[in-house]
Short mmCIF file of C-alpha atoms and ligand atoms in Angstrom, two decimals:
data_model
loop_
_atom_site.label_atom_id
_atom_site.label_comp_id
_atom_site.label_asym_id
_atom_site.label_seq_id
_atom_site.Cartn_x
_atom_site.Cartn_y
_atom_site.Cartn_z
CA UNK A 200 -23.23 -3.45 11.79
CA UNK A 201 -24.56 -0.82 9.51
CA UNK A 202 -22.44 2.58 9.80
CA UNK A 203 -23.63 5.96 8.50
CA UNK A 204 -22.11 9.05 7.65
CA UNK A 205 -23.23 11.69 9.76
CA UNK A 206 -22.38 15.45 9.28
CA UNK A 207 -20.58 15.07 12.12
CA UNK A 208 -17.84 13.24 10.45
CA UNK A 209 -17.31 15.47 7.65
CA UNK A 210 -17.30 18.24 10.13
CA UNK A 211 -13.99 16.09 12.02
CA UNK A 212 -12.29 15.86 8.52
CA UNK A 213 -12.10 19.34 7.60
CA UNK A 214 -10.56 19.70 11.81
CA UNK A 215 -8.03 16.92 11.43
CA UNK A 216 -6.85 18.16 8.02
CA UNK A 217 -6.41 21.05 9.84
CA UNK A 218 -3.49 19.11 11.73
CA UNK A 219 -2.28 18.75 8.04
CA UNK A 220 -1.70 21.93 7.00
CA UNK A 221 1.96 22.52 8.90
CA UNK A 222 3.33 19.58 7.57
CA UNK A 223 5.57 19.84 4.67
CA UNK A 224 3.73 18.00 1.41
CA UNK A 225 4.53 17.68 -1.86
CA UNK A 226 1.09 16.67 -4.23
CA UNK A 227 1.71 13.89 -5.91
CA UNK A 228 -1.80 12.25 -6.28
CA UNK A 229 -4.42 12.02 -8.71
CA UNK A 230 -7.91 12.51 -5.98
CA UNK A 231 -9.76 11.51 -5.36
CA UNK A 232 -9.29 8.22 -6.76
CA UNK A 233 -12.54 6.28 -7.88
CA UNK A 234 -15.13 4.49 -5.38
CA UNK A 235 -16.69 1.63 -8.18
CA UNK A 236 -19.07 -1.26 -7.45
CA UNK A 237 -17.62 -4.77 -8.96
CA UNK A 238 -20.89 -5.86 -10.31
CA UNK A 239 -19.62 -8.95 -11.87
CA UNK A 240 -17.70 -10.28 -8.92
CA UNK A 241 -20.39 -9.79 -6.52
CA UNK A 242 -22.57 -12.00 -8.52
CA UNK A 243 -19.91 -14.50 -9.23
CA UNK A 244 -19.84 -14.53 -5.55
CA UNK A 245 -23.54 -14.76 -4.63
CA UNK A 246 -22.75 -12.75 -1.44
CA UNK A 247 -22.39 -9.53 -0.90
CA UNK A 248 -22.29 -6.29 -2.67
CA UNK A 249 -18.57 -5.92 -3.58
CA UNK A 250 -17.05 -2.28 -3.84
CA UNK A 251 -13.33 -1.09 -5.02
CA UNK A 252 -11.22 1.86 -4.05
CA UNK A 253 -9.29 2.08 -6.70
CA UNK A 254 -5.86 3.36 -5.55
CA UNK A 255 -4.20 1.81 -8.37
CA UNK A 256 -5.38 5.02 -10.25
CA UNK A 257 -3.03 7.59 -8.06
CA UNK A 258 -1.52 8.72 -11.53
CA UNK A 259 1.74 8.91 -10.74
CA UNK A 260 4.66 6.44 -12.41
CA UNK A 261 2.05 3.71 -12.91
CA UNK A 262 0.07 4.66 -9.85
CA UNK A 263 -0.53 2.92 -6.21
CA UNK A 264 -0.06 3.41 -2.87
CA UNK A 265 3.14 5.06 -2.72
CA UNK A 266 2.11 8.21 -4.07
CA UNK A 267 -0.13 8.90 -1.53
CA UNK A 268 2.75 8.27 1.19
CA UNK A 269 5.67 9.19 -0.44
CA UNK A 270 3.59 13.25 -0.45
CA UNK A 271 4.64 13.20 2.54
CA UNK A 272 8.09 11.97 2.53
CA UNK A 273 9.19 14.46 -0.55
CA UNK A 274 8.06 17.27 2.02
CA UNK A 275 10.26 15.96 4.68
CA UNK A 276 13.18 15.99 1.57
CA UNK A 277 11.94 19.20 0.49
CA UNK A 278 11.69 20.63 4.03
CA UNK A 279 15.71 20.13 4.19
CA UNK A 280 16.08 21.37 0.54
CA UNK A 281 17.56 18.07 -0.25
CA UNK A 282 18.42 17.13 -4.09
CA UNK A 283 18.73 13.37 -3.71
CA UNK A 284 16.38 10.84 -2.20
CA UNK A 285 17.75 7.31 -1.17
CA UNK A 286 15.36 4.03 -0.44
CA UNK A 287 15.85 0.35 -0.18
CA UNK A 288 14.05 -2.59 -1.59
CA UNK A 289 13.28 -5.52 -3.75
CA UNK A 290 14.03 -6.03 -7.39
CA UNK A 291 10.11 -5.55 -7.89
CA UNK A 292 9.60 -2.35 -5.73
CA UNK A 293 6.78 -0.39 -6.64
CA UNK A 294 7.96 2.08 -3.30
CA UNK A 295 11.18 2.27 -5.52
CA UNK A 296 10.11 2.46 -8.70
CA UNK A 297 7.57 5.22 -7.14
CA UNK A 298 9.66 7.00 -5.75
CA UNK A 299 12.03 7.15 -9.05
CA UNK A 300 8.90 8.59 -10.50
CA UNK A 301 8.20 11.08 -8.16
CA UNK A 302 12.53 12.43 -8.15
CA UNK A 303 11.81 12.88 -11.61
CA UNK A 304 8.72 15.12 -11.32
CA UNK A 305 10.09 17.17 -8.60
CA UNK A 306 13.37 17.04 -9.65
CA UNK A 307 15.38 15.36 -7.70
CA UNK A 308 18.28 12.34 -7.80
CA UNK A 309 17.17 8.80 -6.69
CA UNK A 310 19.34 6.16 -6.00
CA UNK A 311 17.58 2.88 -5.34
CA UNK A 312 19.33 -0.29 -3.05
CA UNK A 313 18.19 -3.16 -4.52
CA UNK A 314 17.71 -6.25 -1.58
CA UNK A 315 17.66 -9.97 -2.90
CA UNK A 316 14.76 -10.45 -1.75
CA UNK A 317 12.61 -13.24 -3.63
CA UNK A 318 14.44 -15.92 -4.52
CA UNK A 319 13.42 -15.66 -7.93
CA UNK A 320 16.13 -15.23 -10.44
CA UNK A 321 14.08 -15.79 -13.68
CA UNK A 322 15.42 -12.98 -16.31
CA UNK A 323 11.98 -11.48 -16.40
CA UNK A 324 12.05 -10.75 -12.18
CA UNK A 325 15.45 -9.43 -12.63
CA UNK A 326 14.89 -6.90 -15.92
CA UNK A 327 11.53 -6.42 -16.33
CA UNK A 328 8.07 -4.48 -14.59
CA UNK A 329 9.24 -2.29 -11.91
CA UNK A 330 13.21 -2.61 -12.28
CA UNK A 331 12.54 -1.81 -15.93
CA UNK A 332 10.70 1.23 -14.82
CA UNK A 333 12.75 2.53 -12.17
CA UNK A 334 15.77 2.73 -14.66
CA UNK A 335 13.42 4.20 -17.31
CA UNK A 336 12.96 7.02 -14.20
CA UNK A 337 16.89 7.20 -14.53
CA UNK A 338 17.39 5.60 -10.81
CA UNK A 339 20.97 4.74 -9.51
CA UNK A 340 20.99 1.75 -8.54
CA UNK A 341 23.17 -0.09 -5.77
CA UNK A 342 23.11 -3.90 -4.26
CA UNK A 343 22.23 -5.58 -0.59
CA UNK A 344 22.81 -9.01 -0.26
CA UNK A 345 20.02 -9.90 1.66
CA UNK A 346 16.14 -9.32 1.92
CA UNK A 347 15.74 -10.24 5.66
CA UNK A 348 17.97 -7.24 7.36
CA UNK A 349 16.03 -3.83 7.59
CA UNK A 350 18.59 -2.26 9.87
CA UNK A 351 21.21 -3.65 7.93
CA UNK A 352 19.85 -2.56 4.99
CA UNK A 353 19.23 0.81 6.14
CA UNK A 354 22.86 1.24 7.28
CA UNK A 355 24.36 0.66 3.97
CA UNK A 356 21.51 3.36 2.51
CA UNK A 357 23.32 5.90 5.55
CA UNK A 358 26.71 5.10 4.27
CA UNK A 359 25.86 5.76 0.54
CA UNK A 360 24.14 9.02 1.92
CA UNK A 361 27.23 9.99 3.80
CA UNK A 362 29.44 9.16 0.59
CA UNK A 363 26.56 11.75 -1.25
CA UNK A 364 26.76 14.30 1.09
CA UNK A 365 31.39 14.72 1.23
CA UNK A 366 30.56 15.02 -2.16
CA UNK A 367 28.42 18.32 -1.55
CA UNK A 368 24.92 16.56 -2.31
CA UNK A 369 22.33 16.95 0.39
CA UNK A 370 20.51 13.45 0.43
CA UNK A 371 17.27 12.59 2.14
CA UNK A 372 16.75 9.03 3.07
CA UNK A 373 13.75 7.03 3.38
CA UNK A 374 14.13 4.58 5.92
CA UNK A 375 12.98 0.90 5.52
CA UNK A 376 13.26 -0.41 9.20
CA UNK A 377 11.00 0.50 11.76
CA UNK A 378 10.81 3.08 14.24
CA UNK A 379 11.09 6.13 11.96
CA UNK A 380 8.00 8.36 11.97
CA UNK A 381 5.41 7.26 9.85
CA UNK A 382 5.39 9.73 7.15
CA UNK A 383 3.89 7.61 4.77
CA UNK A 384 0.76 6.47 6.32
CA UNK A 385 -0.09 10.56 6.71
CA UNK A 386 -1.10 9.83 3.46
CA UNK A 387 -3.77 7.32 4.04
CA UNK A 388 -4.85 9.56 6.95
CA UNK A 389 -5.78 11.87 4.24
CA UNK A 390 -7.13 8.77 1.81
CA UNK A 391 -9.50 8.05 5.34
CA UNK A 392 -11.49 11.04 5.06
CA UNK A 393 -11.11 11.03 0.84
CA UNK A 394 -13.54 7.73 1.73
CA UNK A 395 -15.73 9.11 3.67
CA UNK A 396 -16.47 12.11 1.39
CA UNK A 397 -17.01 9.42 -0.81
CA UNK A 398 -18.95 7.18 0.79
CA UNK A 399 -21.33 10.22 2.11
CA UNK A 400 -21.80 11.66 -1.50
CA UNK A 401 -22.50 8.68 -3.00
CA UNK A 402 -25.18 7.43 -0.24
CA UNK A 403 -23.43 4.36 -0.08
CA UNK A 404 -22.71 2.43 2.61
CA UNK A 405 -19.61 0.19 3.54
CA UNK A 406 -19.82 -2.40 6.68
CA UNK A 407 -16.00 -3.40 6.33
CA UNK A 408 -12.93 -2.28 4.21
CA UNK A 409 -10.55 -4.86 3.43
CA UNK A 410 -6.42 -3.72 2.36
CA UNK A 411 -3.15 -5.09 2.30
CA UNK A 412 -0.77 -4.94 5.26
CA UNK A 413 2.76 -4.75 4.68
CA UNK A 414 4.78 -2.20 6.17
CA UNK A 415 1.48 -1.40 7.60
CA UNK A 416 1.49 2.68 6.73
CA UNK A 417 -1.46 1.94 4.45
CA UNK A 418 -3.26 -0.31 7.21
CA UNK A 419 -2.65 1.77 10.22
CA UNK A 420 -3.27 5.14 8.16
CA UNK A 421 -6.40 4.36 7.22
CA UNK A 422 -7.53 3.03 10.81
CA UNK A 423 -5.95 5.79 12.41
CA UNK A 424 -7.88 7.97 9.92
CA UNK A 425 -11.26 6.50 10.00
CA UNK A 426 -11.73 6.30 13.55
CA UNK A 427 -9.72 9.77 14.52
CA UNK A 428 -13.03 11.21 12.14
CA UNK A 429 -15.53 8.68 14.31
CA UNK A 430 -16.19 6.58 12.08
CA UNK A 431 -15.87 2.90 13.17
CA UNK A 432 -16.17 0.54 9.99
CA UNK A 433 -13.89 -2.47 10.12
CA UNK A 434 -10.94 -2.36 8.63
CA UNK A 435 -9.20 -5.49 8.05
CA UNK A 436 -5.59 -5.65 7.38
CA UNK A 437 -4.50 -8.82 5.22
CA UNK A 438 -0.61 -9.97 6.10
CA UNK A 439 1.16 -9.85 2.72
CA UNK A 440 4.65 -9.78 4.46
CA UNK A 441 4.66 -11.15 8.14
CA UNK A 442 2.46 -13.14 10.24
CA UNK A 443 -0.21 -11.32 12.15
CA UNK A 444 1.57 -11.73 15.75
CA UNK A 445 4.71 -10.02 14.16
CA UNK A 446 2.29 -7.11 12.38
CA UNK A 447 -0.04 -6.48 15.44
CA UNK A 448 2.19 -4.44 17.47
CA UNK A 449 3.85 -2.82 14.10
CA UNK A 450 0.53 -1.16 13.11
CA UNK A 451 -0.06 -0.11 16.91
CA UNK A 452 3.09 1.42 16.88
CA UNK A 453 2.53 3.34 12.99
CA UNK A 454 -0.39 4.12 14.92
CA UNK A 455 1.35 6.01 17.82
CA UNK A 456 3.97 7.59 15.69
CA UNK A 457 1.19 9.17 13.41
CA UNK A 458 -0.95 10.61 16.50
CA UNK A 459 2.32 12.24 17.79
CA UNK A 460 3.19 13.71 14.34
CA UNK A 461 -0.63 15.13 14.24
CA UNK A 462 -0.40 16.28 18.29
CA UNK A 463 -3.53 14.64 19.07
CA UNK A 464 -4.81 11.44 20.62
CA UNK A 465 -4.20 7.82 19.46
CA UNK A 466 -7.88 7.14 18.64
CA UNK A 467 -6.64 3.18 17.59
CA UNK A 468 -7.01 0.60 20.19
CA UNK A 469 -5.05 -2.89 20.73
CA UNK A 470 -8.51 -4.23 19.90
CA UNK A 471 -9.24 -2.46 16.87
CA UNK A 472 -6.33 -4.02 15.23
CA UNK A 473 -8.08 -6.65 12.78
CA UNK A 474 -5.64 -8.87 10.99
CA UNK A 475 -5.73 -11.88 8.74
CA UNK A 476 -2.37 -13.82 7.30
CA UNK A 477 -4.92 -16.88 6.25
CA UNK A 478 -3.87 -16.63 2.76
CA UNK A 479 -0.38 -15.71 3.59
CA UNK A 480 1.63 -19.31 3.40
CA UNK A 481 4.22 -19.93 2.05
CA UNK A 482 5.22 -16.50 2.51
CA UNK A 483 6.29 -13.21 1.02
CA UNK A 484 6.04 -12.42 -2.99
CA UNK A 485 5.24 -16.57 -3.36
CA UNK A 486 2.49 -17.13 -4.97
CA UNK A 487 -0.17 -19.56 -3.80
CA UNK A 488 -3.52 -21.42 -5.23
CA UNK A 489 -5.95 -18.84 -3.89
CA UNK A 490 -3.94 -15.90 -4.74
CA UNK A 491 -4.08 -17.07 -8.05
CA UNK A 492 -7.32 -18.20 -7.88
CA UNK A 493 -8.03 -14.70 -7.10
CA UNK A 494 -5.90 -12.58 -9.96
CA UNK A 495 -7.69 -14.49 -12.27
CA UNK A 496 -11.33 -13.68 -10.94
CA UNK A 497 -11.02 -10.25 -10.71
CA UNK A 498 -9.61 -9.76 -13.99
CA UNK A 499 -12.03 -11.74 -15.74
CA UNK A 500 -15.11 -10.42 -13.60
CA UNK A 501 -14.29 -6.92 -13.81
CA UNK A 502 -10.69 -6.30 -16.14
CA UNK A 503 -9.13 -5.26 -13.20
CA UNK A 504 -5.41 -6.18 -12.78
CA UNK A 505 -4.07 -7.31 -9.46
CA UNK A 506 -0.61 -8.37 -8.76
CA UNK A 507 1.06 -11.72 -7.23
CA UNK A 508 3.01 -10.12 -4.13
CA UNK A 509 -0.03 -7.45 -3.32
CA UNK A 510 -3.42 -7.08 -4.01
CA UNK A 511 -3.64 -10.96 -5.57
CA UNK A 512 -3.26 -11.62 -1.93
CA UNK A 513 -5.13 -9.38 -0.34
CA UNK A 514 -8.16 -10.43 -3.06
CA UNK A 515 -7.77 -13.79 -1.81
CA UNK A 516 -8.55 -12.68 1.87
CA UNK A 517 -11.38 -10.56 0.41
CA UNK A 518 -12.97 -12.96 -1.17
CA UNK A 519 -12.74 -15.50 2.26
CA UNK A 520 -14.79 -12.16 3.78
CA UNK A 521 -16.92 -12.49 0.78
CA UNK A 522 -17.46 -15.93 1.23
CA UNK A 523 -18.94 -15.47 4.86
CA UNK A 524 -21.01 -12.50 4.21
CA UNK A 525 -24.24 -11.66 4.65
CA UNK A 526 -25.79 -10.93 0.76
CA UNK A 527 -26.66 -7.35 2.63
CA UNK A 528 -23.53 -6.53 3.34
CA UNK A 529 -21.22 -4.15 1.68
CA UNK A 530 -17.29 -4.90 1.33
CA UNK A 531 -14.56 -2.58 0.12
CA UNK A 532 -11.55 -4.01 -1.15
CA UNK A 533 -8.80 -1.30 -1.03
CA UNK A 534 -6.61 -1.68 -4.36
CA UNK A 535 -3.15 -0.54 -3.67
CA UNK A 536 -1.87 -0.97 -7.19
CA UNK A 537 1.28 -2.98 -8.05
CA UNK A 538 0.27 -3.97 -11.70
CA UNK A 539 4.00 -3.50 -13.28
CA UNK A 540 5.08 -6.73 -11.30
CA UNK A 541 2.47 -8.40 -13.63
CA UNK A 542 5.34 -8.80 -16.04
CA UNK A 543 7.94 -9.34 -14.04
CA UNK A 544 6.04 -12.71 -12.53
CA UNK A 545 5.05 -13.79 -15.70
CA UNK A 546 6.35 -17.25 -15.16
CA UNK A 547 3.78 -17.61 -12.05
CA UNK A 548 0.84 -16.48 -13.53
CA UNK A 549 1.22 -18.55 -16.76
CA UNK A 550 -0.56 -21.58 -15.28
CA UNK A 551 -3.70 -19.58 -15.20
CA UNK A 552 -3.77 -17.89 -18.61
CA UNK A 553 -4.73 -21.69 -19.98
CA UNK A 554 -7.65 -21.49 -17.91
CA UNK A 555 -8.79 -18.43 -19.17
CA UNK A 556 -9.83 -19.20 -22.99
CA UNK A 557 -13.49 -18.72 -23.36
C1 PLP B 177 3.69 -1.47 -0.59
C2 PLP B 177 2.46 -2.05 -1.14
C3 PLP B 177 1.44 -2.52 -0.29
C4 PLP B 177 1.57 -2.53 1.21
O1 PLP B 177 1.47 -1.24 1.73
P1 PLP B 177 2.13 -0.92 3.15
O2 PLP B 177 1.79 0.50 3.37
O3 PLP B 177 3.61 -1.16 3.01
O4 PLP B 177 1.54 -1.86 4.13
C5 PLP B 177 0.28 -3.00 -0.86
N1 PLP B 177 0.12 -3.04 -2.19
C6 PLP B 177 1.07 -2.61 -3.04
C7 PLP B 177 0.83 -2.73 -4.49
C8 PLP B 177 2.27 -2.10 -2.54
O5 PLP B 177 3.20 -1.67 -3.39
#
């Protein structure tokens, strides 16, 4: 299916940024961020034409996907005139190390809980990439014991909050589990209609737009976005974190939370939910053959950097889209950033650098 531009849909962007306007934002970003051809890769695959959004270039602290969102969660903290922000994650966060960034450039506190998530306790995983950053941002940092408890994880982030705010701090917390409002994917909302700009001043066209889906702000965002402006390329989400009957209803939901933030109509269908966890096993932030397979393509094709827990992954489902293409058809591979955990997973992407002398 070939899908144009039309007037029409530039005309629905300018309207549903309109929603934007009342809700508290802090800029963050570096936009728009650049729409490239990969050249190289396309050839390599004999296929189709092969396109990049290149979201790893959001400025910000190293840059990704997180800046985009996390706009929108500093205007919530702002909104309440709060002076510490709180989040949860892994060792290898780039939503923590992210947000460290962005407490230092609007001056605020961060305190990060660190979750055990990947068993991975090489000295590398523990000290460098993203940890290494997030205490170079000057992030407190506090411990969970598990990486498989959202609620529980959020609790202990309320009770450190509570211990912040007797002592006359007002904290703002960014909540891991689900069932908070989707703040974040507001951001890809916005990143929707960046595209289509894009895609309309460039006179290109794009039959399907492959990203990662993890929380799923990024995935249902950009759905959400691109059909709420009528336009109704593919997009398919590729499970990084959860298999696809576990993320289904999770990006239906992001997608209802976001329509009631905006006060208009969910324009996102059960249907319209297009999910993948093919390249998935054997599970979160472990690394497999075709994720590999696919770091080392895309760097050598183009010198682009992807990373083992993200966008390796969600390369390697690209590239199965690729692979079944028509050579007319145009793909768009949405890269969320991530490169800092590069370092940090050293060890797993040493069995590839041998392949790699030329
Ligand atoms: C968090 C993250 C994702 C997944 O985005 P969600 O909005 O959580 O689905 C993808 N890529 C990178 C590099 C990330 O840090």
């Amino acid at each position: 299916m070939r899908v144009q531009i039309s007037p029409d849909v530039i005309k629905n962007a300018s309207c549903l940024l309109g929603a934007f306007d009342d809700l508290p934002r802090v800029s963050l970003t570096h936009s728009p961020t650049p729409l490239e051809l990969m050249p190289n890769l396309s050839k390599k695959m004999q296929g189709a034409q092969l396109w990049v959004k290149r979201d790893d270039c959001t400025g910000l602290g190293m840059g990704g996907n997180k800046v985009r969102q996390l706009e929108f969660y500093f205007g919530q903290a702002s909104a309440i005139k709060a002076d510490t922000i709180l989040i949860t994650g892994a060792l290898q966060s780039n939503f923590a190390r992210l947000t460290a960034a962005s407490a230092c450039k609007t001056g605020l506190q961060c305190h990060i809980q660190i979750e055990e998530r990947v068993p991975n306790s090489s000295p590398l995983y523990r000290h460098s990439g993203n940890i290494l950053l997030s205490r170079l941002y000057g992030a407190i940092l506090h411990s969970f014991p598990t990486g498989e408890d959202e609620e529980g994880a959020d609790r202990q982030l309320e009770e450190i909050a509570t211990k912040l705010k007797a002592e006359g701090k007002i904290p703002y917390v960014i909540h891991l589990s689900h069932g908070h409002p989707p703040w974040g994917a507001l951001g890809y909302v916005a990143a929707a209609s960046e595209l289509l700009e894009q895609i309309d001043r460039d006179k290109c066209v794009i039959d399907e737009v492959v990203v990662a889906s993890g929380s799923g702000a990024t995935h249902a965002g950009l759905l959400f976005g691109l059909r709420a402006l009528g336009c109704s390329i593919p997009v398919r989400g590729i499970c990084v974190r959860r298999q696809k009957h576990l993320q289904r209803p999770r990006i239906f939901s992001h997608c209802q939370g976001i329509a009631k933030i905006l006060d208009i109509e969910n324009p996102v269908s059960d249907e319209d939910i297009d999910l993948n966890d093919d390249v998935l096993a054997p599970g979160y932030g472990k690394i497999n053959e075709a994720v590999l397979e696919a770091i080392n393509l895309t760097a050598q094709n183009e010198g682009i950097v992807l990373d083992p827990v993200y966008t390796g992954r969600t390369m390697a489902g690209f590239l199965n889209c690729a692979r079944q293409s028509e050579k007319t058809d145009n793909l768009l591979f949405f890269h969320t950033g991530g490169q800092p955990a590069v370092f940090a997973y050293e060890d797993d992407l040493t069995p590839i650098l041998s392949r790699n002398i030329k």
